[in-house]
Short mmCIF file of C-alpha atoms and ligand atoms in Angstrom, two decimals:
data_model
loop_
_atom_site.label_atom_id
_atom_site.label_comp_id
_atom_site.label_asym_id
_atom_site.label_seq_id
_atom_site.Cartn_x
_atom_site.Cartn_y
_atom_site.Cartn_z
CA MET A 1 -99.86 47.55 83.04
CA TYR A 2 -98.40 50.92 84.03
CA VAL A 3 -97.55 53.36 81.29
CA ALA A 4 -95.70 56.68 81.34
CA VAL A 5 -96.21 59.47 78.82
CA MET A 6 -93.37 61.89 78.00
CA GLY A 7 -94.72 65.12 76.48
CA CYS A 8 -98.28 66.27 77.08
CA GLY A 9 -98.94 68.29 73.94
CA ILE A 10 -101.73 67.57 71.47
CA VAL A 11 -100.83 63.90 70.92
CA GLY A 12 -99.60 63.11 74.46
CA SER A 13 -102.72 64.54 76.08
CA GLY A 14 -104.78 62.55 73.56
CA VAL A 15 -102.98 59.36 74.61
CA VAL A 16 -103.68 59.97 78.31
CA ARG A 17 -107.35 60.72 77.65
CA LEU A 18 -107.84 57.84 75.22
CA ILE A 19 -106.34 55.28 77.60
CA SER A 20 -108.59 56.59 80.36
CA LYS A 21 -111.72 56.70 78.17
CA ASN A 22 -111.33 53.32 76.43
CA ARG A 23 -109.55 51.36 79.15
CA GLU A 24 -112.33 48.77 79.53
CA GLY A 25 -112.71 48.24 75.79
CA ILE A 26 -108.98 47.86 75.30
CA LYS A 27 -108.93 45.34 78.16
CA LYS A 28 -111.63 43.28 76.45
CA ARG A 29 -110.20 43.54 72.96
CA ARG A 30 -106.51 43.11 73.78
CA MET A 31 -106.60 41.54 77.25
CA THR A 32 -104.32 44.12 78.78
CA ASP A 33 -105.24 46.71 81.39
CA LEU A 34 -103.46 50.00 80.66
CA GLU A 35 -103.06 52.73 83.25
CA VAL A 36 -101.03 55.95 82.96
CA LYS A 37 -98.85 56.37 86.05
CA HIS A 38 -96.63 59.35 85.13
CA ILE A 39 -96.85 62.23 82.68
CA LEU A 40 -93.63 64.11 82.03
CA ASP A 41 -93.81 67.74 80.92
CA ILE A 42 -91.97 70.93 81.74
CA ARG A 43 -95.26 72.83 81.80
CA ASP A 44 -97.80 72.97 84.64
CA PHE A 45 -101.31 71.52 84.19
CA PRO A 46 -103.05 72.36 87.50
CA ASP A 47 -106.55 72.05 86.02
CA SER A 48 -105.98 68.70 84.31
CA PRO A 49 -108.04 65.77 85.63
CA PHE A 50 -104.70 63.94 85.60
CA ALA A 51 -102.87 66.72 87.53
CA GLU A 52 -101.49 64.38 90.19
CA LEU A 53 -99.70 62.26 87.55
CA PHE A 54 -97.48 65.08 86.28
CA THR A 55 -93.76 65.25 86.94
CA LYS A 56 -90.94 67.39 85.61
CA ASP A 57 -88.32 64.76 86.52
CA PHE A 58 -87.53 62.11 83.90
CA ASN A 59 -85.98 59.94 86.63
CA ASP A 60 -89.46 59.40 88.12
CA ILE A 61 -90.19 57.37 84.99
CA LEU A 62 -86.77 55.84 84.42
CA GLY A 63 -86.48 54.67 88.01
CA ASP A 64 -89.99 53.25 88.31
CA ASP A 65 -89.79 49.49 87.74
CA ASP A 66 -93.58 49.25 87.55
CA VAL A 67 -93.56 51.25 84.33
CA LYS A 68 -92.91 48.82 81.51
CA VAL A 69 -94.04 50.92 78.55
CA VAL A 70 -93.13 54.55 77.91
CA VAL A 71 -94.76 56.80 75.33
CA GLU A 72 -92.64 59.50 73.69
CA THR A 73 -94.81 62.30 72.32
CA MET A 74 -92.39 65.14 73.02
CA GLY A 75 -91.35 65.73 69.42
CA GLY A 76 -87.94 67.05 68.39
CA LEU A 77 -84.67 65.16 68.50
CA HIS A 78 -83.31 66.23 71.88
CA PRO A 79 -83.88 65.25 74.61
CA ALA A 80 -86.31 62.74 73.03
CA PHE A 81 -83.42 60.59 71.73
CA GLU A 82 -81.61 60.55 75.08
CA TYR A 83 -84.81 59.76 77.02
CA VAL A 84 -85.93 57.01 74.64
CA SER A 85 -82.44 55.46 74.65
CA ALA A 86 -82.34 55.51 78.45
CA CYS A 87 -85.78 53.85 78.68
CA LEU A 88 -84.83 51.09 76.23
CA LYS A 89 -81.57 50.47 78.10
CA ALA A 90 -83.57 50.26 81.34
CA GLY A 91 -85.66 47.44 79.84
CA LYS A 92 -88.76 49.51 79.07
CA SER A 93 -90.52 49.29 75.73
CA VAL A 94 -91.06 52.63 74.02
CA VAL A 95 -93.82 53.87 71.69
CA SER A 96 -93.12 57.05 69.76
CA SER A 97 -95.10 59.31 67.43
CA ASN A 98 -91.99 61.32 66.61
CA LYS A 99 -91.13 61.16 62.89
CA LEU A 100 -88.05 63.33 63.27
CA LEU A 101 -86.69 60.93 65.89
CA VAL A 102 -87.49 57.76 63.90
CA SER A 103 -86.25 59.13 60.56
CA GLN A 104 -82.95 60.22 62.12
CA LYS A 105 -82.39 57.60 64.81
CA GLY A 106 -84.68 54.69 63.92
CA TYR A 107 -81.91 52.24 63.07
CA GLU A 108 -80.01 53.01 66.27
CA LEU A 109 -83.10 52.80 68.50
CA LEU A 110 -84.31 49.54 66.95
CA GLN A 111 -80.86 48.06 67.58
CA LEU A 112 -81.00 49.29 71.16
CA ALA A 113 -84.44 47.71 71.58
CA LYS A 114 -83.13 44.44 70.20
CA ASP A 115 -80.06 44.48 72.46
CA ASN A 116 -82.28 45.03 75.50
CA ASN A 117 -85.00 42.61 74.46
CA VAL A 118 -87.74 45.24 74.46
CA ASN A 119 -89.90 46.85 71.76
CA PHE A 120 -89.63 50.19 70.01
CA LEU A 121 -92.83 50.86 68.04
CA PHE A 122 -93.83 53.99 66.12
CA GLU A 123 -97.00 53.40 64.08
CA ALA A 124 -98.14 56.99 64.77
CA SER A 125 -95.00 58.52 63.29
CA VAL A 126 -96.29 58.04 59.72
CA ALA A 127 -99.74 59.22 58.62
CA GLY A 128 -101.00 59.63 62.21
CA GLY A 129 -103.91 57.31 62.84
CA ILE A 130 -103.72 55.40 59.55
CA PRO A 131 -102.36 51.88 60.07
CA ILE A 132 -99.43 51.67 57.65
CA ILE A 133 -96.30 50.43 59.41
CA ARG A 134 -97.87 47.29 60.84
CA PRO A 135 -99.63 46.48 57.53
CA ILE A 136 -96.32 46.73 55.64
CA VAL A 137 -94.40 44.71 58.23
CA GLN A 138 -97.05 42.09 58.93
CA CYS A 139 -100.02 41.99 56.56
CA LEU A 140 -97.99 42.55 53.39
CA ALA A 141 -95.00 40.50 54.55
CA ALA A 142 -95.41 38.05 51.68
CA ASN A 143 -94.89 40.81 49.14
CA GLU A 144 -91.82 42.43 47.72
CA VAL A 145 -92.86 46.06 48.06
CA GLU A 146 -92.09 47.70 44.74
CA GLU A 147 -93.20 51.23 45.44
CA ILE A 148 -94.86 53.45 48.01
CA ALA A 149 -96.49 56.80 47.27
CA GLY A 150 -98.27 58.91 49.81
CA ILE A 151 -99.98 62.12 50.68
CA LEU A 152 -98.31 62.26 54.06
CA ASN A 153 -98.86 65.83 55.20
CA GLY A 154 -102.28 67.10 56.15
CA THR A 155 -101.39 70.79 56.23
CA THR A 156 -100.14 70.91 52.64
CA ASN A 157 -102.99 68.74 51.42
CA PHE A 158 -105.46 71.16 53.05
CA ILE A 159 -103.73 74.13 51.38
CA LEU A 160 -103.64 72.46 47.95
CA THR A 161 -107.29 71.42 48.27
CA LYS A 162 -108.29 75.04 48.93
CA MET A 163 -106.23 76.14 45.91
CA ILE A 164 -107.86 73.50 43.69
CA VAL A 165 -111.48 73.62 44.87
CA GLU A 166 -111.85 77.24 45.97
CA LYS A 167 -109.20 78.75 43.66
CA MET A 168 -107.49 80.33 46.68
CA SER A 169 -103.96 81.66 46.47
CA PHE A 170 -101.23 79.78 48.34
CA ALA A 171 -100.90 82.64 50.88
CA ASP A 172 -104.65 82.76 51.63
CA ALA A 173 -104.88 78.96 51.92
CA LEU A 174 -101.90 78.87 54.29
CA ALA A 175 -103.47 81.59 56.44
CA LEU A 176 -106.69 79.56 56.61
CA ALA A 177 -104.77 76.40 57.53
CA GLN A 178 -103.13 78.32 60.37
CA LYS A 179 -106.46 79.76 61.50
CA ASN A 180 -107.98 76.26 61.56
CA GLY A 181 -105.05 74.95 63.59
CA TYR A 182 -103.73 72.57 60.92
CA ALA A 183 -100.52 74.45 60.23
CA GLU A 184 -98.05 75.39 62.93
CA ALA A 185 -97.31 79.07 63.66
CA ASP A 186 -94.04 78.25 61.88
CA PRO A 187 -95.26 76.00 59.07
CA THR A 188 -91.84 75.53 57.43
CA ALA A 189 -91.54 71.77 58.02
CA ASP A 190 -94.96 71.23 56.42
CA ILE A 191 -94.88 73.58 53.43
CA GLU A 192 -91.24 72.90 52.57
CA GLY A 193 -91.90 69.14 52.47
CA LEU A 194 -89.62 68.19 55.39
CA ASP A 195 -92.40 66.53 57.42
CA ALA A 196 -93.56 64.38 54.48
CA CYS A 197 -89.93 63.56 53.67
CA ARG A 198 -89.31 62.22 57.18
CA LYS A 199 -92.37 59.98 56.85
CA ILE A 200 -91.44 58.51 53.45
CA CYS A 201 -87.93 57.87 54.81
CA ILE A 202 -89.44 55.76 57.60
CA LEU A 203 -91.63 53.84 55.14
CA ALA A 204 -88.73 53.29 52.72
CA SER A 205 -86.51 52.06 55.56
CA ILE A 206 -89.16 49.53 56.58
CA ALA A 207 -90.14 48.42 53.09
CA PHE A 208 -86.71 48.21 51.48
CA GLY A 209 -84.56 47.26 54.48
CA SER A 210 -81.90 50.01 54.76
CA HIS A 211 -82.12 53.25 56.70
CA VAL A 212 -82.86 56.26 54.53
CA TYR A 213 -81.90 59.62 56.02
CA PRO A 214 -84.01 62.68 55.09
CA GLU A 215 -80.85 64.58 54.10
CA SER A 216 -80.30 62.13 51.23
CA VAL A 217 -83.76 62.70 49.73
CA TYR A 218 -84.74 65.33 47.15
CA THR A 219 -87.31 67.49 48.96
CA GLU A 220 -89.40 70.24 47.48
CA GLY A 221 -92.39 71.81 49.17
CA ILE A 222 -95.47 73.52 47.78
CA THR A 223 -94.47 77.18 48.10
CA SER A 224 -93.82 77.49 44.36
CA ILE A 225 -97.27 76.21 43.34
CA SER A 226 -99.35 78.97 41.78
CA GLU A 227 -103.00 79.25 40.80
CA SER A 228 -101.85 79.01 37.16
CA ASP A 229 -100.18 75.62 37.85
CA VAL A 230 -103.43 74.40 39.40
CA ALA A 231 -105.34 75.59 36.31
CA TYR A 232 -102.94 73.88 33.88
CA ALA A 233 -103.15 70.64 35.87
CA ASN A 234 -106.93 70.92 35.63
CA ASP A 235 -106.60 71.22 31.84
CA MET A 236 -104.86 67.82 31.94
CA GLY A 237 -107.70 66.31 33.99
CA ALA A 238 -105.44 66.29 37.02
CA VAL A 239 -104.69 67.89 40.39
CA ILE A 240 -101.46 68.86 42.13
CA LYS A 241 -100.60 66.98 45.32
CA LEU A 242 -97.51 66.88 47.52
CA ILE A 243 -96.37 63.31 46.94
CA ALA A 244 -93.72 61.50 48.93
CA ASN A 245 -92.69 58.36 47.09
CA ALA A 246 -90.07 55.63 47.15
CA LYS A 247 -89.40 52.92 44.57
CA LYS A 248 -87.12 49.93 44.70
CA ILE A 249 -84.77 49.76 41.71
CA SER A 250 -82.55 46.95 43.06
CA ASP A 251 -81.32 45.70 46.44
CA ASP A 252 -78.72 48.46 46.30
CA LYS A 253 -80.69 51.32 44.79
CA ILE A 254 -83.94 53.18 45.41
CA GLU A 255 -85.59 56.22 43.92
CA ILE A 256 -87.12 58.46 46.58
CA ALA A 257 -88.43 62.02 46.58
CA THR A 258 -90.85 64.44 48.18
CA ALA A 259 -92.17 66.97 45.70
CA PRO A 260 -95.39 68.28 44.18
CA ALA A 261 -96.78 66.00 41.51
CA ILE A 262 -99.52 66.05 38.92
CA ILE A 263 -102.01 63.28 39.75
CA PHE A 264 -104.72 62.37 37.25
CA ARG A 265 -108.27 62.59 38.58
CA GLY A 266 -108.84 58.85 38.14
CA SER A 267 -106.21 58.08 40.77
CA GLN A 268 -107.22 57.16 44.31
CA LEU A 269 -104.72 59.75 45.54
CA ALA A 270 -106.43 62.55 43.56
CA GLY A 271 -109.58 62.26 45.69
CA VAL A 272 -107.74 62.67 49.01
CA SER A 273 -108.84 66.12 50.15
CA ASP A 274 -108.39 68.58 52.98
CA GLU A 275 -106.22 67.42 55.87
CA TYR A 276 -106.59 63.72 55.03
CA ASN A 277 -103.64 61.46 54.20
CA ALA A 278 -103.36 58.37 52.01
CA VAL A 279 -100.62 55.87 51.29
CA LEU A 280 -100.50 53.65 48.22
CA VAL A 281 -98.36 50.52 48.54
CA ARG A 282 -97.55 48.56 45.40
CA GLY A 283 -96.67 44.94 46.21
CA ASP A 284 -95.66 42.21 43.76
CA ALA A 285 -98.43 39.90 45.00
CA ILE A 286 -101.19 42.27 46.13
CA GLY A 287 -100.84 44.94 43.44
CA ASP A 288 -101.89 48.39 44.65
CA VAL A 289 -103.40 48.81 48.09
CA VAL A 290 -104.37 52.21 49.49
CA PHE A 291 -104.64 53.26 53.13
CA TYR A 292 -106.69 56.40 53.82
CA GLY A 293 -107.66 58.44 56.86
CA LYS A 294 -106.64 61.16 59.28
CA GLY A 295 -102.92 61.74 59.28
CA ALA A 296 -102.86 64.17 62.17
CA GLY A 297 -104.86 65.37 65.15
CA ARG A 298 -105.12 64.54 68.84
CA PHE A 299 -107.19 61.38 68.90
CA ALA A 300 -106.38 60.09 65.40
CA THR A 301 -102.69 60.02 66.29
CA ALA A 302 -103.35 58.81 69.84
CA SER A 303 -105.30 55.92 68.31
CA ALA A 304 -102.10 54.58 66.73
CA VAL A 305 -99.99 55.28 69.82
CA VAL A 306 -102.33 53.48 72.21
CA ALA A 307 -102.60 50.44 69.91
CA ASP A 308 -98.79 50.22 69.98
CA VAL A 309 -98.81 50.56 73.76
CA ALA A 310 -101.24 47.64 74.01
CA ASP A 311 -99.02 45.64 71.66
CA CYS A 312 -95.97 46.34 73.82
CA ALA A 313 -97.90 45.39 76.95
CA ILE A 314 -98.97 42.09 75.42
CA HIS A 315 -95.49 41.32 74.11
CA LEU A 316 -93.50 42.22 77.22
CA GLU A 317 -91.63 38.97 77.19
CA ARG A 318 -91.48 38.68 73.40
CA ARG A 319 -89.80 41.15 71.14
CA LYS A 320 -91.70 41.98 67.98
CA TYR A 321 -88.93 41.51 65.51
CA PHE A 322 -88.80 44.18 62.89
CA GLY A 323 -86.14 46.55 61.81
CA TRP A 324 -83.74 47.46 59.05
CA ASP A 325 -80.04 47.79 58.29
CA GLU A 326 -77.87 50.87 58.56
CA ALA A 327 -77.88 53.19 55.54
CA LYS A 328 -75.99 52.01 52.45
CA GLU A 329 -73.68 54.24 50.48
CA ASN A 330 -74.98 55.38 47.08
CA TYR A 331 -78.33 53.76 47.88
CA VAL A 332 -80.48 56.76 46.97
CA SER A 333 -80.38 57.57 43.28
CA ASP A 334 -79.92 61.11 42.00
CA TYR A 335 -83.39 62.65 41.66
CA GLY A 336 -82.23 64.81 38.77
CA LYS A 337 -81.82 61.64 36.73
CA HIS A 338 -85.23 60.02 37.42
CA GLN A 339 -87.06 59.46 34.15
CA GLN A 340 -90.56 60.96 34.14
CA LYS A 341 -92.80 63.42 32.34
CA PHE A 342 -93.05 67.01 33.55
CA MET A 343 -95.49 69.87 33.23
CA VAL A 344 -93.48 72.97 32.37
CA ARG A 345 -94.72 76.56 32.62
CA VAL A 346 -92.54 79.29 31.15
CA GLU A 347 -92.70 82.89 30.05
CA THR A 348 -91.46 83.31 26.50
CA ASP A 349 -92.02 85.29 23.33
CA ASP A 350 -90.87 82.33 21.27
CA ALA A 351 -93.01 79.26 22.01
CA GLY A 352 -91.90 77.91 18.63
CA ALA A 353 -88.31 77.61 19.84
CA VAL A 354 -89.50 75.65 22.89
CA ARG A 355 -91.51 73.26 20.70
CA LYS A 356 -88.52 72.75 18.42
CA VAL A 357 -86.39 71.58 21.35
CA PHE A 358 -88.99 69.50 23.23
CA GLY A 359 -90.66 68.05 20.12
CA ASP A 360 -94.36 67.41 19.61
CA VAL A 361 -95.42 68.39 23.14
CA ARG A 362 -98.93 68.57 24.54
CA VAL A 363 -99.74 72.26 24.97
CA LEU A 364 -101.90 73.24 27.96
CA ASN A 365 -104.44 76.02 28.26
CA ARG A 366 -106.03 78.08 30.99
CA GLU A 367 -108.37 81.05 31.12
CA ASN A 368 -106.86 84.53 31.24
CA ALA A 369 -103.32 83.31 30.59
CA PRO A 370 -100.94 86.16 29.67
CA GLU A 371 -99.84 86.28 26.00
CA ASN A 372 -96.30 85.19 26.79
CA GLU A 373 -97.19 82.25 29.06
CA PHE A 374 -96.56 78.80 27.61
CA ALA A 375 -97.30 75.53 29.43
CA PHE A 376 -96.70 72.04 28.09
CA VAL A 377 -96.06 68.41 28.93
CA THR A 378 -92.57 67.08 28.22
CA PRO A 379 -91.80 63.61 26.90
CA VAL A 380 -90.33 61.14 29.46
CA MET A 381 -86.96 62.62 30.42
CA SER A 382 -84.96 63.62 33.50
CA LEU A 383 -85.25 66.87 35.45
CA ASP A 384 -81.59 67.56 34.64
CA GLU A 385 -82.38 67.27 30.91
CA VAL A 386 -85.45 69.51 31.21
CA LYS A 387 -83.41 72.19 32.99
CA ARG A 388 -80.54 71.86 30.49
CA GLU A 389 -82.88 72.30 27.52
CA LEU A 390 -84.70 75.24 29.11
CA ALA A 391 -81.36 76.94 29.87
CA SER A 392 -80.62 77.00 26.14
CA LEU A 393 -83.93 78.72 25.32
CA PRO A 394 -85.21 82.32 25.55
CA VAL A 395 -87.54 81.54 28.49
CA THR A 396 -88.09 82.43 32.13
CA ILE A 397 -89.05 79.31 34.07
CA GLY A 398 -92.36 79.56 35.95
CA ASN A 399 -92.51 76.04 37.32
CA ILE A 400 -91.56 72.43 36.53
CA ILE A 401 -93.82 69.79 38.11
CA ARG A 402 -93.44 66.04 37.72
CA ILE A 403 -96.30 63.90 36.41
CA THR A 404 -96.91 60.53 38.06
CA ASP A 405 -98.92 57.44 37.18
CA TYR A 406 -100.20 56.45 40.64
N1 HSE B 1 -97.93 68.72 60.53
C1 HSE B 1 -98.30 67.39 60.22
C2 HSE B 1 -99.34 67.40 59.08
C3 HSE B 1 -98.87 66.71 61.45
O1 HSE B 1 -99.80 68.47 58.70
O2 HSE B 1 -99.66 66.35 58.54
C4 HSE B 1 -98.73 65.24 61.45
O3 HSE B 1 -97.43 64.81 61.29
#
């Protein structure tokens, strides 16, 4: 079975090498013989052992009837969307690792795959090598998924781990993440939560049946997290993680958000350290099930891509039916109204006034806190209410971080 790979960056080059390295094993395990015939990239790779496979012309892939499965590991929306659409229309199945593409165009591309009786698979687009899409679609198919919560970004989890374990500042931890090659030179999509948001949108679309666009989701990154927040969380027996979560309220309403969250140390998610990812799925039959592993990296991500390629190769004549509906209006509830507890850190000379408004709150402590710093846990209330109450008080807000029960 001939395969083409579009985009030979970290993941694409991993796919080419993995297919070559494990070809015999894949043949035995999945009874399909995969061979890469073309690699599309605008760059030159004269020293690559696969140098003769490279092309700069997309039509070499589109026009080659021997190529039945195309891998898209280019990243970005354009021209990935145009190339993937053209391949599906030409009767080729496509496997993508591109979360931006799937979160923005997943509904459209799945429809296109259906119309052309081919497959569009994207296991690698969420949590890299961790199997999560297929388990939700297939293994947990008997469940109504009630909720999904994940640590879906390795870069931010690495940074937060360094802040928690080694008491590093955010800036130092980010610099280390960049030095180690986890964070991009421009780490905005990671640290501002956009990458994790795209992934939870894909999972919510699959689990709850309607497309969720990242623009409709409350998204907050980790740039506001300070060493003092980490210390106050520790006082609660908890850690701070960037959590992307989605919860079904009804067929017409979901709660979904990407934001830092306080996670108690007893939680499975609290122990997910460094660049690792984890996804907790809460089903009505299974209860909680947690998937853990490497959410990024060359071979971890290629592992998921190549498994999808094998699946496409095996199902050439049979479409794997899965998909979701177009986005519904008013489907995503207003995050400001979600009911939850919060950890609040303020500067004030009148902690008594704060306690009068918020009631009998749990007060938090940390070493070397300035005199005028006051941190506490609110009762269950909405973020809008917390902000409204704080606006009426003589305080400067340091941070407001939600507390979860995962
Ligand atoms: N930048 C992403 C991360 C890579 O840090 O998890 C995988 O999507």
